[in-house]
Coordinates of C-alpha atoms in Angstrom, one line a residue:
X1 CA -22.7 -9.0 15.7
X2 CA -23.1 -11.9 18.4
X3 CA -25.9 -14.2 18.1
X4 CA -27.0 -16.9 20.2
X5 CA -30.1 -19.4 20.1
X6 CA -32.8 -19.8 22.9
X7 CA -36.2 -21.5 23.1
X8 CA -39.1 -19.3 22.4
X9 CA -42.6 -21.1 22.8
X10 CA -41.2 -24.3 22.5
X11 CA -39.1 -23.3 19.1
X12 CA -35.5 -22.6 18.6
X13 CA -35.1 -19.0 18.0
X14 CA -32.3 -16.6 17.1
X15 CA -31.4 -13.7 19.3
X16 CA -29.5 -10.9 18.2
X17 CA -27.3 -9.9 21.1
X18 CA -26.8 -6.2 20.0
X19 CA -30.5 -5.5 19.6
X20 CA -32.0 -8.3 21.4
X21 CA -34.4 -8.7 18.4
X22 CA -35.6 -12.7 18.4
X23 CA -36.6 -14.5 15.3
X24 CA -38.1 -18.1 15.4
X25 CA -37.8 -18.2 11.5
X26 CA -34.7 -20.3 10.9
X27 CA -34.3 -19.0 7.3
X28 CA -34.7 -15.7 8.5
X29 CA -32.3 -15.8 11.1
X30 CA -29.7 -16.9 8.9
X31 CA -30.8 -14.3 6.6
X32 CA -30.1 -11.8 9.5
X33 CA -26.9 -13.3 10.3
X34 CA -25.7 -12.8 6.9
X35 CA -23.8 -9.3 7.0
X36 CA -24.6 -6.6 4.4
X37 CA -21.7 -5.2 2.6
X38 CA -23.8 -1.7 2.3
X39 CA -22.5 1.3 4.1
X40 CA -24.5 2.3 7.1
X41 CA -27.2 4.8 6.8
X42 CA -25.9 6.7 9.8
X43 CA -22.5 8.4 10.0
X44 CA -19.9 5.8 11.1
X45 CA -17.1 6.5 13.4
X46 CA -13.6 4.6 12.4
X47 CA -10.3 4.7 13.9
X48 CA -6.7 4.1 12.6
X49 CA -4.7 3.1 15.5
X50 CA -1.0 2.5 14.5
X51 CA 1.7 1.5 17.1
X52 CA 5.0 3.6 16.5
X53 CA 7.0 0.5 16.7
X54 CA 7.7 0.8 13.1
X55 CA 6.8 2.8 9.9
X56 CA 3.8 3.2 7.9
X57 CA 3.8 0.3 5.3
X58 CA 1.3 -1.0 2.5
X59 CA -0.4 -3.1 4.8
X60 CA -1.3 -0.3 7.5
X61 CA -1.9 2.0 4.8
X62 CA -4.6 -0.2 3.4
X63 CA -6.3 -0.3 7.0
X64 CA -6.2 3.6 7.4
X65 CA -7.6 3.8 3.8
X66 CA -10.2 1.4 4.5
X67 CA -11.4 2.9 7.9
X68 CA -10.9 6.7 6.3
X69 CA -13.4 5.8 3.2
X70 CA -15.9 4.2 5.6
X71 CA -16.1 7.5 7.5
X72 CA -16.0 9.8 4.7
X73 CA -18.6 7.8 2.5
X74 CA -20.9 7.9 5.4
X75 CA -20.4 11.5 6.3
X76 CA -18.8 10.4 9.7
X77 CA -15.5 10.8 11.4
X78 CA -12.1 9.2 11.1
X79 CA -10.1 9.0 13.9
X80 CA -6.3 8.7 14.5
X81 CA -5.2 7.1 17.8
X82 CA -1.6 6.2 18.8
X83 CA -1.0 2.9 20.7
X84 CA 2.1 3.6 22.3
X85 CA 1.8 1.3 25.4
X86 CA 4.8 -1.1 24.1
X87 CA 7.7 1.0 25.5
X88 CA 10.6 -1.5 24.6
X89 CA 9.7 -1.6 21.2
X90 CA 9.0 2.1 20.4
X91 CA 11.0 3.4 17.6
X92 CA 12.5 7.0 17.8
X93 CA 10.7 9.3 15.2
X94 CA 8.1 6.9 14.2
X95 CA 5.2 8.6 15.5
X96 CA 6.0 11.8 13.4
X97 CA 6.8 9.7 10.4
X98 CA 3.1 8.3 10.7
X99 CA 1.7 11.8 10.9
X100 CA 3.7 12.9 7.9
X101 CA 3.0 9.7 5.7
X102 CA -0.7 9.8 6.4
X103 CA -0.8 13.4 5.6
X104 CA 1.3 12.8 2.3
X105 CA -1.5 10.3 1.4
X106 CA -4.1 13.0 1.9
X107 CA -5.5 10.9 4.7
X108 CA -6.6 13.6 7.1
X109 CA -8.0 12.7 10.3
X110 CA -11.0 14.4 12.2
X111 CA -9.7 13.8 16.0
X112 CA -6.2 12.9 16.9
X113 CA -3.3 13.5 19.5
X114 CA -2.1 16.6 17.3
X115 CA -5.5 18.3 17.0
X116 CA -7.4 16.8 20.0
X117 CA -11.2 16.3 19.9
X118 CA -14.1 15.5 22.2
X119 CA -13.0 12.0 23.2
X120 CA -9.2 12.5 24.0
X121 CA -6.5 12.0 24.8
X122 CA -5.7 10.0 21.6
X123 CA -2.4 8.4 22.8
X124 CA -2.6 5.4 24.8
X125 CA 0.3 6.2 27.3
X126 CA -2.2 9.0 28.3
X127 CA -5.0 6.9 29.4
X128 CA -3.3 4.2 31.7
X129 CA -5.5 5.2 34.4
X130 CA -8.5 4.5 32.6
X131 CA -7.4 1.2 31.7
X132 CA -6.5 0.3 35.4
X133 CA -9.8 1.1 36.4
X134 CA -11.6 -0.7 33.9
X135 CA -9.5 -3.9 34.7
X136 CA -10.5 -3.5 38.1
X137 CA -14.0 -3.6 37.4
X138 CA -13.7 -6.8 35.5
X139 CA -11.8 -8.4 38.3
X140 CA -14.6 -7.4 40.8
X141 CA -17.3 -8.6 38.6
X142 CA -15.4 -12.0 38.3
X143 CA -14.4 -11.7 34.7
X144 CA -10.9 -11.3 35.2
X145 CA -8.3 -12.3 38.1
X146 CA -5.0 -11.2 39.3
X147 CA -2.1 -13.8 38.6
X148 CA 0.9 -13.7 40.7
X149 CA 2.7 -16.6 38.8
X150 CA 6.5 -15.9 38.2
X151 CA 8.3 -15.4 34.9
X152 CA 10.0 -18.7 35.8
X153 CA 6.9 -20.7 36.6
X154 CA 5.0 -19.6 33.4
X155 CA 8.0 -20.4 31.1
X156 CA 8.3 -24.0 32.9
X157 CA 4.6 -24.4 32.3
X158 CA 5.0 -23.5 28.5
X159 CA 8.0 -25.7 28.1
X160 CA 6.1 -28.7 29.6
X161 CA 2.9 -28.1 27.6
X162 CA 5.0 -27.5 24.6
X163 CA 6.8 -31.0 25.0
X164 CA 3.0 -32.5 25.2
X165 CA 2.4 -30.8 21.7
X166 CA -0.1 -28.5 23.5
X167 CA -0.8 -24.8 23.3
X168 CA 1.1 -22.5 25.7
X169 CA -2.2 -21.7 27.5
X170 CA -2.2 -20.9 31.2
X171 CA -3.7 -23.3 33.7
X172 CA -5.5 -20.9 36.0
X173 CA -3.2 -21.7 39.0
X174 CA -4.2 -18.4 40.4
X175 CA -7.9 -18.1 39.0
X176 CA -9.3 -19.3 42.7
X177 CA -7.2 -17.4 45.0
X178 CA -9.7 -15.7 47.5
X179 CA -10.5 -12.1 46.6
X180 CA -9.3 -10.9 50.1
X181 CA -5.6 -12.5 49.8
X182 CA -5.8 -11.5 46.0
X183 CA -6.3 -7.7 47.5
X184 CA -3.8 -8.0 50.1
X185 CA -1.0 -9.4 48.0
X186 CA -1.6 -6.6 45.3
X187 CA -1.8 -3.8 47.9
X188 CA 1.5 -5.1 49.5
X189 CA 3.0 -4.6 45.9
X190 CA 3.4 -8.1 44.9
X191 CA 4.2 -8.5 41.3
X192 CA 1.1 -9.7 39.2
X193 CA -0.5 -9.2 35.9
X194 CA -4.5 -9.0 35.5
X195 CA -6.0 -11.8 33.2
X196 CA -9.4 -12.1 31.2
X197 CA -11.2 -15.4 32.3
X198 CA -12.3 -16.6 29.0
X199 CA -15.4 -18.9 28.7
X200 CA -14.8 -22.5 27.7
X201 CA -16.2 -21.7 24.3
X202 CA -15.5 -18.3 22.8
X203 CA -18.4 -16.2 21.4
X204 CA -19.4 -16.7 18.1
X205 CA -19.6 -13.5 16.0
X206 CA -20.6 -11.9 12.7
X207 CA -18.0 -10.4 10.5
X208 CA -18.6 -8.2 7.6
X209 CA -16.2 -10.5 5.3
X210 CA -16.5 -14.1 6.8
X211 CA -20.0 -14.0 8.0
X212 CA -20.2 -16.4 11.1
X213 CA -17.0 -16.7 13.0
X214 CA -16.2 -19.2 15.9
X215 CA -17.2 -22.6 17.0
X216 CA -20.6 -23.3 18.8
X217 CA -21.3 -24.9 22.0
X218 CA -20.6 -28.7 21.9
X219 CA -18.0 -28.6 18.9
X220 CA -15.1 -28.6 21.5
X221 CA -14.0 -30.9 24.2
X222 CA -14.8 -29.6 27.8
X223 CA -11.8 -29.0 30.2
X224 CA -12.7 -32.3 32.1
X225 CA -12.4 -34.3 28.6
X226 CA -9.0 -32.6 27.9
X227 CA -5.8 -34.4 28.9
X228 CA -4.3 -31.4 30.6
X229 CA -6.7 -28.4 31.3
X230 CA -5.7 -25.1 29.8
X231 CA -7.3 -21.7 29.3
X232 CA -6.7 -18.9 26.8
X233 CA -7.0 -16.3 29.5
X234 CA -5.2 -13.1 27.9
X235 CA -3.3 -10.6 30.2
X236 CA -5.1 -7.4 30.0
X237 CA -2.7 -5.5 32.6
X238 CA 0.8 -6.3 32.5
X239 CA 3.1 -6.4 35.5
X240 CA 4.4 -2.7 35.0
X241 CA 0.6 -1.5 35.2
X242 CA 0.3 -0.8 31.7
X243 CA -2.5 -2.6 29.5
X244 CA -2.0 -4.8 26.7
X245 CA -3.6 -4.5 23.4
X246 CA -6.7 -6.3 24.1
X247 CA -8.0 -4.2 26.9
X248 CA -7.0 -0.6 25.7
X249 CA -8.5 -1.4 22.3
X250 CA -11.8 -2.3 23.8
X251 CA -11.9 0.5 26.3
X252 CA -10.7 2.9 23.5
X253 CA -13.2 1.8 21.0
X254 CA -16.1 2.0 23.4
X255 CA -15.3 5.5 24.9
X256 CA -14.6 7.1 21.6
X257 CA -17.9 5.4 20.2
X258 CA -16.2 3.7 17.2
X259 CA -19.2 2.0 15.2
X260 CA -16.9 0.2 12.7
X261 CA -13.4 -1.6 13.1
X262 CA -12.0 -2.9 9.7
X263 CA -8.5 -4.6 10.1
X264 CA -6.3 -7.5 8.8
X265 CA -7.3 -11.1 9.4
X266 CA -4.2 -11.4 11.6
X267 CA -6.7 -9.9 14.5
X268 CA -9.4 -12.6 13.9
X269 CA -8.3 -14.4 16.8
X270 CA -8.1 -11.8 19.2
X271 CA -11.9 -10.5 18.5
X272 CA -13.5 -13.2 20.6
X273 CA -11.3 -11.9 23.7
X274 CA -12.4 -8.6 22.8
X275 CA -16.2 -9.6 22.6
X276 CA -16.1 -11.4 26.0
X277 CA -15.0 -7.9 27.3
X278 CA -17.6 -5.9 25.8
X279 CA -20.4 -8.4 27.2
X280 CA -18.7 -8.3 30.6
X281 CA -18.8 -4.6 30.5
X282 CA -22.2 -4.5 29.2
X283 CA -21.2 -2.5 26.0
X284 CA -22.4 -2.6 22.4
X285 CA -19.4 -3.7 20.3
X286 CA -18.5 -2.3 16.9
X287 CA -19.0 -4.0 13.8
X288 CA -16.1 -5.8 12.7
X289 CA -14.5 -6.5 9.1
X290 CA -11.3 -8.4 8.5
X291 CA -9.6 -8.1 5.5
X292 CA -6.9 -10.3 4.1
X293 CA -3.3 -9.8 4.5
X294 CA -1.1 -8.6 1.6
X295 CA 1.5 -10.9 0.1
X296 CA 4.3 -10.5 -2.2
X297 CA 4.8 -12.7 -5.4
X298 CA 6.2 -15.6 -3.4
X299 CA 3.0 -15.4 -1.0
X300 CA 5.0 -14.1 1.9
X301 CA 3.3 -11.8 4.3
X302 CA 4.4 -8.3 4.2
X303 CA 6.3 -6.9 7.0
X304 CA 6.4 -3.4 8.3
X305 CA 9.9 -4.1 9.0
X306 CA 10.7 -4.6 5.6
X307 CA 12.1 -1.2 4.6
X308 CA 11.5 -1.9 0.7
X309 CA 7.9 -1.4 1.7
X310 CA 7.9 1.5 4.0
X311 CA 5.8 4.5 2.6
X312 CA 8.6 6.7 2.6
X313 CA 10.6 4.7 0.2
X314 CA 8.0 5.1 -2.3
X315 CA 7.7 8.6 -1.6
X316 CA 11.5 8.8 -2.3
X317 CA 11.1 6.9 -5.7
X318 CA 8.7 9.7 -6.6
X319 CA 5.6 7.4 -6.5
X320 CA 2.5 9.6 -6.5
X321 CA 0.7 9.7 -3.2
X322 CA -2.7 9.6 -5.4
X323 CA -1.3 6.6 -7.5
X324 CA -0.2 4.7 -4.4
X325 CA -3.5 5.3 -2.6
X326 CA -5.4 4.3 -5.7
X327 CA -3.1 1.0 -5.6
X328 CA -3.8 0.2 -2.1
X329 CA -7.4 0.6 -2.2
X330 CA -7.7 -2.3 -4.7
X331 CA -6.3 -4.8 -2.1
X332 CA -9.2 -6.8 -0.9
X333 CA -12.0 -4.4 -1.9
X334 CA -14.0 -5.0 -4.8
X335 CA -16.0 -2.4 -7.0
X336 CA -18.3 -2.7 -10.2
X337 CA -16.8 0.1 -12.0
X338 CA -15.1 -0.4 -15.5
X339 CA -11.9 1.2 -14.6
X340 CA -9.5 0.7 -11.5
X341 CA -8.2 4.4 -11.9
X342 CA -9.9 6.1 -8.7
X343 CA -8.9 9.2 -6.9
X344 CA -9.3 9.5 -3.6
X345 CA -12.7 11.5 -4.3
X346 CA -13.7 8.5 -6.5
X347 CA -13.1 6.1 -3.7
X348 CA -14.9 8.1 -1.5
X349 CA -18.2 8.4 -3.9
X350 CA -18.1 4.4 -4.9
X351 CA -16.7 3.1 -1.7
X352 CA -18.8 0.2 -0.3
X353 CA -18.0 -2.6 2.4
X354 CA -17.5 -5.4 -0.3
X355 CA -14.4 -6.6 0.8
X356 CA -13.1 -10.1 -0.6
X357 CA -12.0 -13.0 1.2
X358 CA -8.4 -14.4 1.2
X359 CA -5.2 -12.7 1.2
X360 CA -4.1 -10.4 -1.5
X361 CA -1.0 -10.7 -3.7
X362 CA 0.4 -7.1 -4.6
X363 CA 1.4 -6.8 -8.1
X364 CA 3.9 -3.9 -8.9
X365 CA 3.1 -3.6 -12.5
X366 CA -0.4 -2.3 -11.3
X367 CA 1.1 0.4 -9.4
X368 CA 3.4 1.4 -12.4
X369 CA 0.2 1.3 -14.7
X370 CA -1.7 3.8 -12.3
X371 CA 1.5 5.9 -11.9
X372 CA 1.6 6.4 -15.8
X373 CA -2.2 7.4 -15.7
X374 CA -1.6 10.1 -12.9
X375 CA 1.5 11.2 -14.7
X376 CA -0.5 11.9 -17.9
X377 CA -3.3 13.9 -15.6
X378 CA -0.8 15.9 -14.0
X379 CA 1.2 16.9 -17.1
X380 CA -2.2 17.7 -18.6
X381 CA -3.3 19.9 -15.8
X382 CA 0.1 21.5 -15.4
X383 CA -0.5 22.1 -11.6
X384 CA 1.5 21.7 -8.7
X385 CA 2.2 17.9 -9.1
X386 CA 3.5 18.8 -12.6
X387 CA 5.8 21.3 -11.2
X388 CA 6.7 18.8 -8.7
X389 CA 7.8 16.2 -11.5
X390 CA 9.9 19.1 -13.2
X391 CA 11.7 19.5 -10.0
X392 CA 12.3 15.8 -9.2
X393 CA 13.6 15.1 -12.6
X394 CA 15.8 18.1 -12.5
X395 CA 17.6 17.0 -9.4
X396 CA 18.2 13.5 -10.8
X397 CA 19.6 14.8 -14.2
X398 CA 21.8 17.1 -12.5
X399 CA 23.1 14.6 -10.2
X400 CA 23.9 12.5 -12.9
X401 CA 25.6 15.2 -15.0
X402 CA 27.5 16.3 -12.0
X403 CA 28.9 12.8 -11.6
X404 CA 29.7 12.5 -15.3
X405 CA 30.2 16.2 -16.5
X406 CA 31.9 15.4 -19.8
X407 CA 28.9 13.9 -21.0
X408 CA 26.9 16.8 -20.9
X409 CA 25.1 18.1 -24.2
X410 CA 22.4 20.4 -22.7
X411 CA 23.3 23.4 -21.2
X412 CA 22.1 24.1 -17.4
X413 CA 19.9 26.8 -18.2
X414 CA 18.0 24.7 -20.7
X415 CA 17.4 21.7 -18.5
X416 CA 13.9 22.6 -17.2
X417 CA 12.7 23.5 -20.6
X418 CA 13.7 20.2 -22.0
X419 CA 12.4 18.1 -19.0
X420 CA 9.1 19.8 -19.6
X421 CA 8.9 19.2 -23.2
X422 CA 10.0 15.5 -22.5
X423 CA 7.2 15.2 -19.9
X424 CA 4.5 16.8 -22.3
X425 CA 5.6 14.2 -25.2
X426 CA 6.3 11.2 -23.1
X427 CA 4.0 11.5 -20.1
X428 CA 2.4 8.1 -21.0
X429 CA 5.6 6.2 -20.2
X430 CA 6.4 8.1 -16.9
X431 CA 7.0 5.9 -13.8
X432 CA 9.6 7.3 -11.7
X433 CA 12.1 10.4 -12.0
X434 CA 15.0 7.9 -12.5
X435 CA 13.5 5.6 -14.9
X436 CA 12.3 8.5 -16.9
X437 CA 15.8 9.9 -16.9
X438 CA 17.2 6.5 -18.1
X439 CA 14.6 6.3 -20.7
X440 CA 15.5 9.9 -22.2
X441 CA 19.1 10.2 -20.9
X442 CA 20.3 10.7 -24.5
X443 CA 18.6 14.3 -24.6
X444 CA 20.8 15.4 -21.6
X445 CA 24.1 13.5 -22.2
X446 CA 26.3 11.6 -24.4
X447 CA 25.9 7.9 -24.2
X448 CA 27.3 4.7 -26.1
X449 CA 25.3 3.3 -28.7
X450 CA 23.7 -0.4 -28.0
X451 CA 25.0 -3.0 -30.6
X452 CA 23.4 -2.1 -34.0
X453 CA 20.5 -5.0 -34.9
X454 CA 20.1 -5.5 -38.5
X455 CA 17.0 -4.4 -40.2
X456 CA 15.8 -5.7 -43.9
X457 CA 17.1 -3.1 -46.4
X458 CA 20.5 -2.0 -44.6
X459 CA 22.5 -2.9 -47.8
X460 CA 20.6 -0.7 -49.8
X461 CA 20.5 1.9 -47.2
X462 CA 24.1 1.9 -46.8
X463 CA 25.0 2.8 -50.5
X464 CA 23.0 5.8 -50.1
X465 CA 24.3 7.3 -46.6
X466 CA 25.4 10.6 -48.4
X467 CA 21.9 11.3 -49.3
X468 CA 20.6 11.1 -45.7
X469 CA 23.5 13.5 -44.4
X470 CA 23.2 16.1 -47.2
X471 CA 19.5 16.5 -46.9
X472 CA 19.6 16.9 -43.1
X473 CA 22.4 19.6 -43.5
X474 CA 20.4 21.4 -45.8
X475 CA 18.0 22.2 -42.9
X476 CA 19.2 25.6 -41.4
X477 CA 19.8 26.0 -37.9
X478 CA 17.0 28.5 -37.5
X479 CA 14.5 26.1 -39.3
X480 CA 15.5 23.1 -37.2
X481 CA 12.2 22.2 -35.8
X482 CA 9.9 19.3 -36.0
X483 CA 7.8 20.7 -38.9
X484 CA 10.7 21.4 -41.0
X485 CA 12.6 18.1 -39.9
X486 CA 9.5 16.1 -41.0
X487 CA 9.7 17.7 -44.6
X488 CA 13.4 16.9 -44.6
X489 CA 12.7 13.2 -43.8
X490 CA 9.9 12.8 -46.4
X491 CA 12.5 14.3 -49.1
X492 CA 15.1 11.5 -47.8
X493 CA 12.4 9.1 -48.1
X494 CA 11.6 10.3 -51.8
X495 CA 15.2 10.1 -52.9
X496 CA 16.1 6.8 -51.5
X497 CA 12.8 5.2 -53.0
X498 CA 13.9 6.0 -56.4
X499 CA 17.0 4.1 -55.7
X500 CA 15.6 1.6 -53.5
X501 CA 15.8 -2.0 -54.7
X502 CA 12.3 -3.3 -55.2
X503 CA 13.2 -6.9 -54.4
X504 CA 14.5 -5.7 -51.1
X505 CA 12.3 -6.2 -48.0
X506 CA 10.6 -4.4 -46.4
X507 CA 8.0 -3.8 -49.3
X508 CA 6.9 -0.5 -48.1
X509 CA 10.2 1.2 -49.4
X510 CA 13.0 2.6 -47.5
X511 CA 11.1 4.3 -44.6
X512 CA 11.1 1.7 -41.8
X513 CA 14.9 1.2 -42.4
X514 CA 15.5 4.6 -42.5
X515 CA 13.7 5.0 -39.1
X516 CA 15.4 2.2 -37.5
X517 CA 19.1 3.6 -38.5
X518 CA 18.1 7.1 -37.3
X519 CA 16.8 5.6 -34.0
X520 CA 20.3 4.0 -33.6
X521 CA 22.1 7.0 -34.6
X522 CA 20.3 9.4 -32.4
X523 CA 19.7 7.5 -29.4
X524 CA 21.7 4.4 -29.5
X525 CA 18.6 2.4 -30.3
X526 CA 16.8 3.4 -26.9
X527 CA 13.1 3.7 -27.2
X528 CA 11.8 7.1 -26.7
X529 CA 9.7 9.8 -28.2
X530 CA 9.4 10.4 -32.0
X531 CA 12.6 10.9 -34.1
X532 CA 11.3 14.4 -35.3
X533 CA 11.1 15.6 -31.7
X534 CA 14.2 13.8 -30.7
X535 CA 16.3 15.6 -33.4
X536 CA 14.5 19.0 -32.6
X537 CA 15.3 18.5 -28.8
X538 CA 18.8 17.6 -29.4
X539 CA 19.6 20.5 -31.8
X540 CA 21.2 20.7 -35.2
X541 CA 24.7 20.3 -34.1
X542 CA 24.3 17.1 -31.9
X543 CA 21.9 15.7 -34.4
X544 CA 24.5 16.1 -37.3
X545 CA 27.1 14.8 -35.3
X546 CA 25.5 11.7 -34.1
X547 CA 24.3 11.0 -37.6
X548 CA 27.6 11.7 -39.5
X549 CA 29.4 9.4 -36.6
X550 CA 27.0 6.4 -37.3
X551 CA 27.4 6.9 -41.0
X552 CA 31.2 6.7 -40.5
X553 CA 30.8 3.3 -38.6
X554 CA 28.3 1.9 -40.9
X555 CA 30.7 -0.5 -42.9
X556 CA 32.0 -1.7 -39.8
X557 CA 28.7 -2.4 -38.1
X558 CA 27.4 -4.3 -41.1
X559 CA 30.1 -6.4 -41.3
X560 CA 30.0 -7.2 -37.5
X561 CA 26.2 -8.0 -38.0
X562 CA 27.0 -10.3 -40.9
X563 CA 29.5 -12.1 -39.0
X564 CA 27.0 -12.6 -36.3

């Protein structure tokens, strides 16, 4: 929204350039200029307009998501538009990847290049004639002009201005070329661009996040006051006849009836240029909301050319689409709910335009927290997501066993069942397939034990190792389940209690020391599921072998610990 002031009956008044309403109440005018962060009461039309010069990354996914949510929360339409006019920087396959990644994230569009719509075509490369005709309209109305300056002159001008410590703006050398001469030179094929003629002071506008943006008249030096006049006249049509982002963006948003534009703050400096064109064309501009940039822990801006942040890399790592979308939704949007765990349907239901100012630091730990929450949900529901988790883990396990065949302890035909059992027991610790396997690798292959860490009661326990082995050996193979093993464990605790030195810590008897030893004996000291499940899953033979092996090494271990 653009506002201006004019005299009304001897008073200063605020005029809304959108609806042309006038207020002579300064307080009321200020309130009207304060943007509402509530959703519109009518269906919104939003768009995501990526350029296939790279792959979808966290920042662009966030932009797509906010526009998607605005549309869906109001019963509107979400449009996908491909801005592919920068031919030199297009990346092969990037456009197809954009479609795939958005669909993976469940952000489906209502209109777009692949499905069509009433406002197509939806690829800018197919709309060139439309942009050129609108550029001509601006030239004829005096809001734009043809610039015939050579590349060499522009480079020389930029160098000269740089040495003076000035921005590399244009000097309008071609702005006053007579219309007839300009038309003739263009008709003869002389190379040129079309530039927008910017006012000395760009228009002030209202942003949903930053409120009033821009400088008012009188706050900048006039051109006559400057040491060297310069004009920020952006190119609208390049010398090859293709549009720049500025013109194509405005023409497309208007012709596609876009009502809301949500994008990163890096585009705030471009917004006044766009508003000048809206005014020149006599069009109503959309509502703008500029959200902060995404930064890593070192406060560096994320880049779509950083492959570590490519959305496909998250997919390949086994991150759930729902978890990633949930994670990205929290970048610059605030809600009043008690929990950040919000699936896409919850986001649509609770979404508003309450965006936060400033840049956002992405914290990976938050993503892992959400990943665990969704893992528990999928395992509990037992649907296609759970089946996918099992399949992905199976690939990781089999890859490891192929590389280390001698370490295998689980038959191939039992791998899926063991994976499923582990997921049901340990889903709360699931992050990625690879990390989950590493956490539970002892159930699939033999691994070297970690160095034993001493525990109070070790010496007393060492005198009674035979009791541990005998009582577990007494559990038959057909009874080797969690319930029977728990009984056996309690029998060992009772047997050791009678022999336990009451002066030996811990004060609650042998139980903690026995658990500590068995954890080390069975898993090498790695954390994981409970001991009884571990022994049941490993089976009688492997469990007893590992316990006996640990007992055989006990004296050496204790001696090493004592030396340390």
